[in-house]
Amino acid sequence: MKFDDWITDDVKNVLLVEPNFPIPNKSRNHSNFLPIGLLKIASYLRNKSINVKLIRFDEKNNTDLSQMTFDLPEEEEFIPDLICVTSIFTYWSKYVKNAVFYYKNKYKDVPILVGGIYASLMPEHCKNYTKCDDIILGYIEGAEDIIPAYDLVDVDYQILHTSRGCIRKCGFCGTYIIEPEWNCKKSIKNEIIKKKLIFYDNNLLANKYIENILSELIELKNNKKITYVESQSGFDGRILRKNPKLAKMLKSAGFKNPKIAWDYGIKQAPKIKEQIDILIDAGFDAKEISIFMIYNYEPCYEEMEEKRVKCAEWGVQITDCRYRPLNSTYDNYSPHKTNGQTGKDYYIHTKEGWTDKKIRKFRRNIRRHNICMRHEVDYHSSILERKQISKSLSQKYRKMNYEEVKEYLPDAWTPFKFHDSSEEDYFKYKPKS
Ligand code: SF4
């Protein structure tokens, strides 16, 4: 059934639920995790004079909803006629299942719908596994141009889409399933209600009206109506190379932290450099530019390290993303398990020679790389970062470059060098006498 088919005349109260996803509390209101779909549904339903209530479960208690008793007072006053649960990554499916289980027990006869990314990518699995009543695929058209109900959350930014779908079909990306139609808006100026904007487009620059949209933003910025603009996804480098003027327009519109993707091998380096240069020529700082890289996929660790070193030479940061297959329904990777995990815990792309050790090593390399790029220094040391030495020594070492300091700090790590996956990262500091 379509979403609207569930909105009958009997529906007066709708409960909107964000499951207890393992999002650190400090990041819950980060633009990457805001349940924007639920906020749009909230506005959509309010326009139909339907009451809504948003429940965001708290990760702090790591609530296992499947173990919860069903006599909580929280929704006593609000008896829903319909419940909408959102989903994100397929590998967080168990949290969606728990939320459905909890409300199925609490309100036995109330239908539960699940929407969002997991529901759209794996509708059959989602229906059978969570035992919800229906799946809502993709986005709700009638809710697309509505201003989301930001009063339900505490954020100082707004999320916008100028387009849905994508003109491309990259092998690791599920956009073509979630949003199969490519739709573009010509104008968004009437949707703007905040000074800080985050664009959620999959491929912002591919919008055929992008110049019109950027002109609108430039005017708003010049009139001090907006102060900060960011695109959550990377800019399409092929479009930037074809039309470098767009980079200047992005800068004039106030875009910060531009990202471009480097999805394939080291051979792409000259083209990536050209894209970076276009952004730098437009006025962006190298260190605020970030390169999206998928690891634990193709290429192998060694080639990814070569790519990382190139990024260090160009002075740019890296936004890394650990690959999981689109239909992966679990991911128990823990960065704290320094003794390692196996393919039973999370997906390891062994086909390209990736191992648990290489995955952890590459992640650590990226972290250290980004610290060096942000601070424009040529080495990172955990000993210095964790303040394991006296202030005076620390000040002395911070004035040295990598070649000088490596004599004194055994963990000094430079981003300009290839780091083998077998290299040790953890050192106990013993001061040199
Ligand atoms: S360009 Fe981006 S959004 Fe489009 S298919 Fe590729 S990865 Fe997905």
Short mmCIF file of C-alpha atoms and ligand atoms in Angstrom, two decimals:
data_model
loop_
_atom_site.label_atom_id
_atom_site.label_comp_id
_atom_site.label_asym_id
_atom_site.label_seq_id
_atom_site.Cartn_x
_atom_site.Cartn_y
_atom_site.Cartn_z
CA MET A 1 0.00 0.00 0.00
CA LYS A 2 1.07 3.59 -0.55
CA PHE A 3 1.68 5.78 2.50
CA ASP A 4 -1.43 7.86 1.77
CA ASP A 5 -3.58 4.74 1.77
CA TRP A 6 -2.75 4.32 5.47
CA ILE A 7 -3.91 7.86 6.28
CA THR A 8 -7.60 7.13 6.63
CA ASP A 9 -10.16 9.38 8.35
CA ASP A 10 -9.72 7.34 11.56
CA VAL A 11 -6.04 8.29 11.86
CA LYS A 12 -5.81 11.16 14.37
CA ASN A 13 -2.49 10.40 16.12
CA VAL A 14 0.69 9.14 14.51
CA LEU A 15 3.78 8.10 16.41
CA LEU A 16 7.07 8.62 14.56
CA VAL A 17 9.91 6.47 15.80
CA GLU A 18 13.66 6.62 15.35
CA PRO A 19 15.00 3.27 16.67
CA ASN A 20 17.88 3.11 19.15
CA PHE A 21 20.56 3.16 16.44
CA PRO A 22 24.11 3.02 17.83
CA ILE A 23 24.72 6.71 17.17
CA PRO A 24 26.80 8.40 19.88
CA ASN A 25 24.64 10.89 21.74
CA LYS A 26 26.90 13.75 20.75
CA SER A 27 26.22 12.96 17.07
CA ARG A 28 22.47 12.39 17.24
CA ASN A 29 21.67 15.85 16.00
CA HIS A 30 24.52 15.83 13.48
CA SER A 31 23.22 16.43 9.98
CA ASN A 32 24.33 12.92 8.96
CA PHE A 33 21.86 11.29 11.31
CA LEU A 34 18.88 13.59 11.65
CA PRO A 35 15.67 11.57 10.91
CA ILE A 36 14.71 14.03 8.19
CA GLY A 37 12.18 11.63 6.61
CA LEU A 38 10.20 11.53 9.88
CA LEU A 39 10.34 15.31 10.18
CA LYS A 40 8.90 15.65 6.68
CA ILE A 41 6.17 13.14 7.46
CA ALA A 42 5.42 15.09 10.65
CA SER A 43 4.77 18.28 8.63
CA TYR A 44 2.84 16.38 5.99
CA LEU A 45 0.52 14.88 8.62
CA ARG A 46 0.12 18.13 10.55
CA ASN A 47 -1.10 19.73 7.31
CA LYS A 48 -3.84 17.11 7.39
CA SER A 49 -4.64 18.08 11.01
CA ILE A 50 -3.16 14.86 12.37
CA ASN A 51 -1.27 14.94 15.70
CA VAL A 52 2.27 13.61 15.66
CA LYS A 53 4.77 12.62 18.30
CA LEU A 54 8.43 11.91 17.63
CA ILE A 55 10.28 9.31 19.73
CA ARG A 56 14.06 9.27 19.48
CA PHE A 57 15.51 6.45 21.53
CA ASP A 58 18.56 7.25 23.54
CA GLU A 59 21.73 5.36 22.66
CA LYS A 60 23.27 6.30 26.01
CA ASN A 61 21.45 3.51 27.81
CA ASN A 62 21.97 1.21 24.85
CA THR A 63 18.36 0.30 25.31
CA ASP A 64 17.54 -3.16 24.03
CA LEU A 65 13.94 -2.57 23.03
CA SER A 66 13.30 -6.29 22.70
CA GLN A 67 13.99 -6.61 26.43
CA MET A 68 11.95 -3.61 27.55
CA THR A 69 8.81 -3.92 29.61
CA PHE A 70 5.72 -2.29 28.20
CA ASP A 71 4.51 -0.07 30.97
CA LEU A 72 6.52 3.07 30.32
CA PRO A 73 4.56 6.24 31.02
CA GLU A 74 6.12 8.20 28.11
CA GLU A 75 3.26 7.87 25.61
CA GLU A 76 0.40 7.51 28.09
CA GLU A 77 -1.36 10.60 26.81
CA PHE A 78 -0.73 9.82 23.18
CA ILE A 79 -2.42 6.69 21.89
CA PRO A 80 -1.36 6.29 18.26
CA ASP A 81 -3.57 5.12 15.42
CA LEU A 82 -0.52 4.52 13.23
CA ILE A 83 3.21 4.12 13.90
CA CYS A 84 5.97 5.01 11.41
CA VAL A 85 9.46 3.68 12.09
CA THR A 86 12.46 4.91 10.15
CA SER A 87 15.47 2.85 9.07
CA ILE A 88 18.97 3.74 7.92
CA PHE A 89 21.70 1.29 7.01
CA THR A 90 20.77 -2.31 6.19
CA TYR A 91 23.37 -3.48 8.73
CA TRP A 92 21.42 -1.68 11.49
CA SER A 93 18.32 -3.76 10.74
CA LYS A 94 18.21 -5.29 14.23
CA TYR A 95 17.46 -1.91 15.81
CA VAL A 96 14.50 -1.48 13.47
CA LYS A 97 13.29 -4.96 14.36
CA ASN A 98 13.55 -4.18 18.08
CA ALA A 99 11.56 -0.97 17.69
CA VAL A 100 8.80 -2.76 15.77
CA PHE A 101 8.77 -5.59 18.35
CA TYR A 102 8.47 -3.09 21.18
CA TYR A 103 5.53 -1.18 19.70
CA LYS A 104 3.79 -4.34 18.46
CA ASN A 105 3.64 -5.41 22.07
CA LYS A 106 2.75 -2.02 23.44
CA TYR A 107 -0.04 -1.22 20.96
CA LYS A 108 -1.20 -4.59 19.70
CA ASP A 109 -3.67 -3.47 17.01
CA VAL A 110 -1.90 -0.41 15.71
CA PRO A 111 -0.36 -0.81 12.24
CA ILE A 112 3.39 -0.19 11.99
CA LEU A 113 5.02 1.04 8.80
CA VAL A 114 8.77 1.02 8.18
CA GLY A 115 10.40 3.38 5.69
CA GLY A 116 13.89 4.71 5.04
CA ILE A 117 17.00 3.28 3.41
CA TYR A 118 16.98 -0.32 4.73
CA ALA A 119 13.23 -0.66 4.03
CA SER A 120 13.70 0.64 0.48
CA LEU A 121 16.80 -1.43 -0.30
CA MET A 122 15.55 -4.71 1.17
CA PRO A 123 11.75 -4.49 1.42
CA GLU A 124 11.15 -8.26 1.61
CA HIS A 125 13.79 -8.79 4.25
CA CYS A 126 12.55 -5.79 6.22
CA LYS A 127 8.92 -7.00 6.18
CA ASN A 128 9.78 -10.57 7.19
CA TYR A 129 12.49 -9.75 9.69
CA THR A 130 10.87 -6.84 11.52
CA LYS A 131 7.30 -8.18 11.19
CA CYS A 132 5.99 -4.70 10.45
CA ASP A 133 2.67 -4.26 8.66
CA ASP A 134 3.94 -2.48 5.58
CA ILE A 135 7.00 -0.99 3.94
CA ILE A 136 7.15 2.51 2.51
CA LEU A 137 9.54 2.62 -0.45
CA GLY A 138 11.67 5.66 -1.28
CA TYR A 139 10.34 9.09 -0.38
CA ILE A 140 6.77 10.33 -0.06
CA GLU A 141 6.12 12.59 -3.01
CA GLY A 142 3.56 14.81 -1.31
CA ALA A 143 6.02 15.49 1.50
CA GLU A 144 8.89 16.41 -0.78
CA ASP A 145 8.48 20.20 -0.92
CA ILE A 146 7.26 20.55 2.65
CA ILE A 147 9.41 22.25 5.29
CA PRO A 148 10.27 19.52 7.81
CA ALA A 149 9.01 19.88 11.41
CA TYR A 150 12.28 21.19 12.88
CA ASP A 151 10.46 22.14 16.07
CA LEU A 152 10.58 18.43 16.99
CA VAL A 153 14.38 18.47 17.17
CA ASP A 154 17.00 20.89 18.41
CA VAL A 155 19.12 21.90 15.42
CA ASP A 156 20.38 25.18 13.98
CA TYR A 157 20.48 23.99 10.36
CA GLN A 158 18.07 22.74 7.75
CA ILE A 159 18.35 19.91 5.26
CA LEU A 160 17.47 20.43 1.62
CA HIS A 161 17.16 18.33 -1.52
CA THR A 162 17.33 19.99 -4.92
CA SER A 163 17.23 16.60 -6.64
CA ARG A 164 16.41 12.95 -6.05
CA GLY A 165 18.13 9.97 -7.63
CA CYS A 166 21.41 10.18 -9.52
CA ILE A 167 22.56 10.30 -13.12
CA ARG A 168 25.17 7.60 -12.41
CA LYS A 169 25.09 4.01 -11.17
CA CYS A 170 28.23 3.22 -9.15
CA GLY A 171 28.61 -0.43 -8.17
CA PHE A 172 28.70 0.08 -4.40
CA CYS A 173 25.82 2.57 -4.23
CA GLY A 174 22.11 1.82 -3.77
CA THR A 175 20.74 5.19 -4.89
CA TYR A 176 19.36 3.68 -8.09
CA ILE A 177 17.18 1.34 -5.98
CA ILE A 178 16.09 3.82 -3.30
CA GLU A 179 15.46 6.73 -5.65
CA PRO A 180 15.15 5.24 -9.15
CA GLU A 181 13.77 8.43 -10.73
CA TRP A 182 16.03 11.39 -11.47
CA ASN A 183 14.09 14.53 -10.49
CA CYS A 184 15.44 18.07 -10.21
CA LYS A 185 14.05 21.25 -8.71
CA LYS A 186 14.63 24.55 -10.47
CA SER A 187 14.43 26.70 -7.35
CA ILE A 188 14.72 26.20 -3.60
CA LYS A 189 14.79 29.77 -2.30
CA ASN A 190 11.24 29.56 -0.92
CA GLU A 191 12.16 26.53 1.18
CA ILE A 192 14.91 28.31 3.10
CA ILE A 193 14.08 29.09 6.72
CA LYS A 194 17.48 28.87 8.43
CA LYS A 195 20.90 30.41 7.94
CA LYS A 196 22.76 27.12 7.88
CA LEU A 197 21.97 24.75 5.01
CA ILE A 198 22.95 21.14 4.42
CA PHE A 199 22.23 19.67 1.01
CA TYR A 200 21.35 15.98 0.97
CA ASP A 201 21.40 15.59 -2.83
CA ASN A 202 23.16 12.47 -4.03
CA ASN A 203 24.66 14.45 -6.89
CA LEU A 204 24.02 18.16 -6.41
CA LEU A 205 26.01 19.39 -9.41
CA ALA A 206 24.15 17.08 -11.79
CA ASN A 207 20.94 19.05 -11.24
CA LYS A 208 20.31 20.64 -14.65
CA TYR A 209 19.27 23.85 -12.88
CA ILE A 210 22.33 23.96 -10.64
CA GLU A 211 23.46 27.38 -11.90
CA ASN A 212 20.05 28.84 -11.07
CA ILE A 213 20.11 27.25 -7.60
CA LEU A 214 23.63 28.50 -6.89
CA SER A 215 22.66 32.00 -8.08
CA GLU A 216 19.78 31.95 -5.59
CA LEU A 217 22.17 30.93 -2.81
CA ILE A 218 24.68 33.63 -3.79
CA GLU A 219 21.95 36.26 -3.56
CA LEU A 220 20.80 34.95 -0.17
CA LYS A 221 24.38 34.96 1.06
CA ASN A 222 25.00 38.51 -0.18
CA ASN A 223 21.86 39.59 1.66
CA LYS A 224 23.10 37.80 4.81
CA LYS A 225 20.10 35.47 4.80
CA ILE A 226 22.37 32.42 4.88
CA THR A 227 25.81 32.00 6.45
CA TYR A 228 26.87 28.38 5.97
CA VAL A 229 26.26 25.84 3.22
CA GLU A 230 27.53 22.29 2.95
CA SER A 231 26.84 19.32 0.71
CA GLN A 232 26.71 16.01 2.57
CA SER A 233 27.70 14.11 -0.58
CA GLY A 234 30.78 14.74 -2.65
CA PHE A 235 30.72 16.93 -5.74
CA ASP A 236 30.77 15.10 -9.04
CA GLY A 237 34.33 15.71 -10.25
CA ARG A 238 33.50 14.98 -13.89
CA ILE A 239 30.94 17.80 -13.87
CA LEU A 240 33.39 20.13 -12.12
CA ARG A 241 36.02 19.44 -14.78
CA LYS A 242 33.51 20.14 -17.56
CA ASN A 243 32.25 23.33 -15.93
CA PRO A 244 34.85 24.79 -13.52
CA LYS A 245 32.71 27.93 -13.16
CA LEU A 246 30.54 25.90 -10.75
CA ALA A 247 33.41 25.77 -8.23
CA LYS A 248 33.51 29.58 -8.11
CA MET A 249 29.74 29.69 -7.68
CA LEU A 250 29.95 27.16 -4.84
CA LYS A 251 32.53 29.33 -3.11
CA SER A 252 30.48 32.51 -3.61
CA ALA A 253 27.39 30.75 -2.26
CA GLY A 254 29.26 30.02 0.97
CA PHE A 255 29.83 26.26 0.61
CA LYS A 256 32.29 24.89 3.15
CA ASN A 257 34.35 21.69 3.31
CA PRO A 258 33.89 20.56 -0.31
CA LYS A 259 34.29 16.84 -0.94
CA ILE A 260 35.06 14.95 -4.11
CA ALA A 261 35.15 11.21 -4.56
CA TRP A 262 38.10 9.06 -5.58
CA ASP A 263 36.44 5.71 -6.07
CA TYR A 264 38.90 3.82 -8.21
CA GLY A 265 42.65 3.18 -8.48
CA ILE A 266 45.82 5.27 -8.35
CA LYS A 267 45.61 5.83 -12.14
CA GLN A 268 42.85 8.36 -11.47
CA ALA A 269 45.33 10.58 -9.58
CA PRO A 270 45.86 13.21 -12.37
CA LYS A 271 42.10 13.69 -12.77
CA ILE A 272 41.56 14.00 -9.02
CA LYS A 273 44.38 16.55 -8.83
CA GLU A 274 42.73 18.54 -11.62
CA GLN A 275 39.45 18.61 -9.62
CA ILE A 276 41.29 19.73 -6.47
CA ASP A 277 43.01 22.49 -8.43
CA ILE A 278 39.66 23.72 -9.74
CA LEU A 279 38.41 24.01 -6.14
CA ILE A 280 41.62 25.73 -5.01
CA ASP A 281 41.45 28.17 -7.95
CA ALA A 282 37.91 28.98 -6.84
CA GLY A 283 39.23 30.02 -3.43
CA PHE A 284 38.91 26.88 -1.26
CA ASP A 285 41.82 25.98 1.02
CA ALA A 286 43.46 22.61 0.30
CA LYS A 287 43.05 21.52 3.91
CA GLU A 288 39.29 22.11 3.88
CA ILE A 289 38.88 19.86 0.83
CA SER A 290 38.23 16.21 1.56
CA ILE A 291 38.45 13.21 -0.72
CA PHE A 292 35.82 10.49 -0.27
CA MET A 293 37.40 7.05 -0.33
CA ILE A 294 35.77 3.67 0.07
CA TYR A 295 38.10 1.13 1.64
CA ASN A 296 37.69 -2.58 2.37
CA TYR A 297 36.64 -2.81 -1.30
CA GLU A 298 38.60 -2.27 -4.52
CA PRO A 299 41.50 -1.45 -4.63
CA CYS A 300 43.59 -3.34 -2.08
CA TYR A 301 45.17 -1.86 1.08
CA GLU A 302 48.48 -1.15 -0.64
CA GLU A 303 46.91 0.86 -3.48
CA MET A 304 44.67 2.72 -1.03
CA GLU A 305 47.80 3.68 0.90
CA GLU A 306 49.35 5.01 -2.32
CA LYS A 307 46.21 7.08 -2.86
CA ARG A 308 46.39 8.36 0.71
CA VAL A 309 50.03 9.46 0.25
CA LYS A 310 49.00 11.39 -2.90
CA CYS A 311 46.32 13.18 -0.85
CA ALA A 312 49.01 14.09 1.71
CA GLU A 313 51.17 15.57 -1.07
CA TRP A 314 48.17 17.63 -2.20
CA GLY A 315 47.43 18.74 1.39
CA VAL A 316 43.83 17.47 1.42
CA GLN A 317 41.90 15.46 3.99
CA ILE A 318 40.17 12.12 3.43
CA THR A 319 36.61 11.13 4.30
CA ASP A 320 36.85 7.36 4.56
CA CYS A 321 33.98 4.93 4.31
CA ARG A 322 34.33 1.23 5.16
CA TYR A 323 32.56 -0.81 2.51
CA ARG A 324 29.71 -3.15 3.45
CA PRO A 325 27.66 -4.90 0.74
CA LEU A 326 24.30 -3.27 0.04
CA ASN A 327 22.46 -6.28 1.47
CA SER A 328 24.59 -6.65 4.59
CA THR A 329 22.23 -6.97 7.57
CA TYR A 330 24.76 -6.92 10.39
CA ASP A 331 27.94 -5.05 11.29
CA ASN A 332 29.51 -5.61 14.68
CA TYR A 333 32.82 -3.94 13.88
CA SER A 334 34.25 -2.30 16.96
CA PRO A 335 37.17 0.13 16.72
CA HIS A 336 38.06 -0.68 20.34
CA LYS A 337 38.77 -4.38 19.74
CA THR A 338 42.47 -3.89 19.21
CA ASN A 339 43.01 -7.65 19.41
CA GLY A 340 41.00 -8.00 16.26
CA GLN A 341 37.74 -9.35 14.91
CA THR A 342 36.82 -11.70 12.09
CA GLY A 343 34.53 -11.89 9.08
CA LYS A 344 31.90 -13.32 11.43
CA ASP A 345 31.74 -9.97 13.20
CA TYR A 346 31.65 -7.73 10.14
CA TYR A 347 32.20 -7.78 6.40
CA ILE A 348 35.83 -8.12 5.26
CA HIS A 349 36.50 -7.84 1.52
CA THR A 350 39.00 -10.71 1.35
CA LYS A 351 38.77 -10.78 -2.47
CA GLU A 352 41.10 -7.79 -2.63
CA GLY A 353 43.28 -9.08 0.21
CA TRP A 354 41.67 -6.98 2.96
CA THR A 355 42.05 -8.35 6.47
CA ASP A 356 40.90 -7.13 9.88
CA LYS A 357 44.42 -5.88 10.51
CA LYS A 358 44.59 -3.94 7.23
CA ILE A 359 41.16 -2.39 7.81
CA ARG A 360 42.15 -1.16 11.29
CA LYS A 361 45.53 0.04 10.07
CA PHE A 362 44.04 1.98 7.17
CA ARG A 363 41.44 3.61 9.47
CA ARG A 364 44.19 4.69 11.86
CA ASN A 365 46.27 6.01 8.96
CA ILE A 366 43.34 8.14 7.82
CA ARG A 367 42.78 9.55 11.29
CA ARG A 368 46.42 10.50 11.66
CA HIS A 369 46.57 11.80 8.09
CA ASN A 370 43.61 14.12 8.69
CA ILE A 371 45.09 15.49 11.92
CA CYS A 372 48.30 16.32 10.05
CA MET A 373 46.45 17.98 7.15
CA ARG A 374 44.23 20.05 9.44
CA HIS A 375 47.17 21.31 11.50
CA GLU A 376 49.54 21.52 8.51
CA VAL A 377 52.23 19.46 10.23
CA ASP A 378 54.31 16.62 8.83
CA TYR A 379 53.90 14.08 11.62
CA HIS A 380 51.48 12.77 14.21
CA SER A 381 52.36 11.23 17.53
CA SER A 382 49.88 9.59 19.90
CA ILE A 383 52.37 10.18 22.71
CA LEU A 384 52.06 13.92 22.13
CA GLU A 385 48.33 13.77 21.51
CA ARG A 386 47.71 11.89 24.76
CA LYS A 387 50.05 14.19 26.69
CA GLN A 388 52.25 11.34 27.88
CA ILE A 389 55.28 13.61 28.22
CA SER A 390 56.04 16.85 30.03
CA LYS A 391 54.81 20.15 28.63
CA SER A 392 58.32 21.44 28.01
CA LEU A 393 59.35 18.33 26.06
CA SER A 394 56.13 18.43 24.15
CA GLN A 395 56.75 22.06 23.16
CA LYS A 396 60.27 21.18 22.07
CA TYR A 397 59.11 18.27 19.89
CA ARG A 398 56.29 20.21 18.33
CA LYS A 399 58.87 22.61 16.85
CA MET A 400 60.65 19.73 15.12
CA ASN A 401 59.79 18.18 11.79
CA TYR A 402 59.34 14.45 11.22
CA GLU A 403 62.99 13.75 10.35
CA GLU A 404 64.15 15.45 13.53
CA VAL A 405 61.53 14.15 15.93
CA LYS A 406 61.60 10.47 14.94
CA GLU A 407 64.80 10.13 17.00
CA TYR A 408 62.83 11.00 20.14
CA LEU A 409 59.27 9.87 19.52
CA PRO A 410 59.12 6.21 18.51
CA ASP A 411 55.52 6.55 17.34
CA ALA A 412 56.07 9.59 15.10
CA TRP A 413 54.07 8.86 11.96
CA THR A 414 54.26 10.88 8.78
CA PRO A 415 51.46 11.04 6.22
CA PHE A 416 53.98 11.48 3.39
CA LYS A 417 55.22 7.92 3.60
CA PHE A 418 53.63 4.58 2.65
CA HIS A 419 52.80 2.59 5.80
CA ASP A 420 52.85 -1.16 5.58
CA SER A 421 49.93 -2.93 7.23
CA SER A 422 52.33 -4.90 9.44
CA GLU A 423 53.78 -1.74 10.95
CA GLU A 424 53.23 -1.40 14.69
CA ASP A 425 51.14 1.56 15.85
CA TYR A 426 51.22 1.18 19.59
CA PHE A 427 54.29 2.12 21.59
CA LYS A 428 55.03 2.44 25.26
CA TYR A 429 56.92 5.65 25.70
CA LYS A 430 60.33 5.38 27.34
CA PRO A 431 62.04 8.78 27.52
CA LYS A 432 65.56 8.87 26.10
CA SER A 433 68.04 9.55 28.84
S1 SF4 B 1 27.61 9.37 -8.14
FE1 SF4 B 1 27.30 9.08 -5.95
S2 SF4 B 1 25.09 8.93 -5.66
FE2 SF4 B 1 25.49 8.67 -7.83
S3 SF4 B 1 25.58 6.46 -8.08
FE3 SF4 B 1 27.70 7.17 -7.78
S4 SF4 B 1 28.05 7.01 -5.57
FE4 SF4 B 1 25.82 6.86 -5.91
#
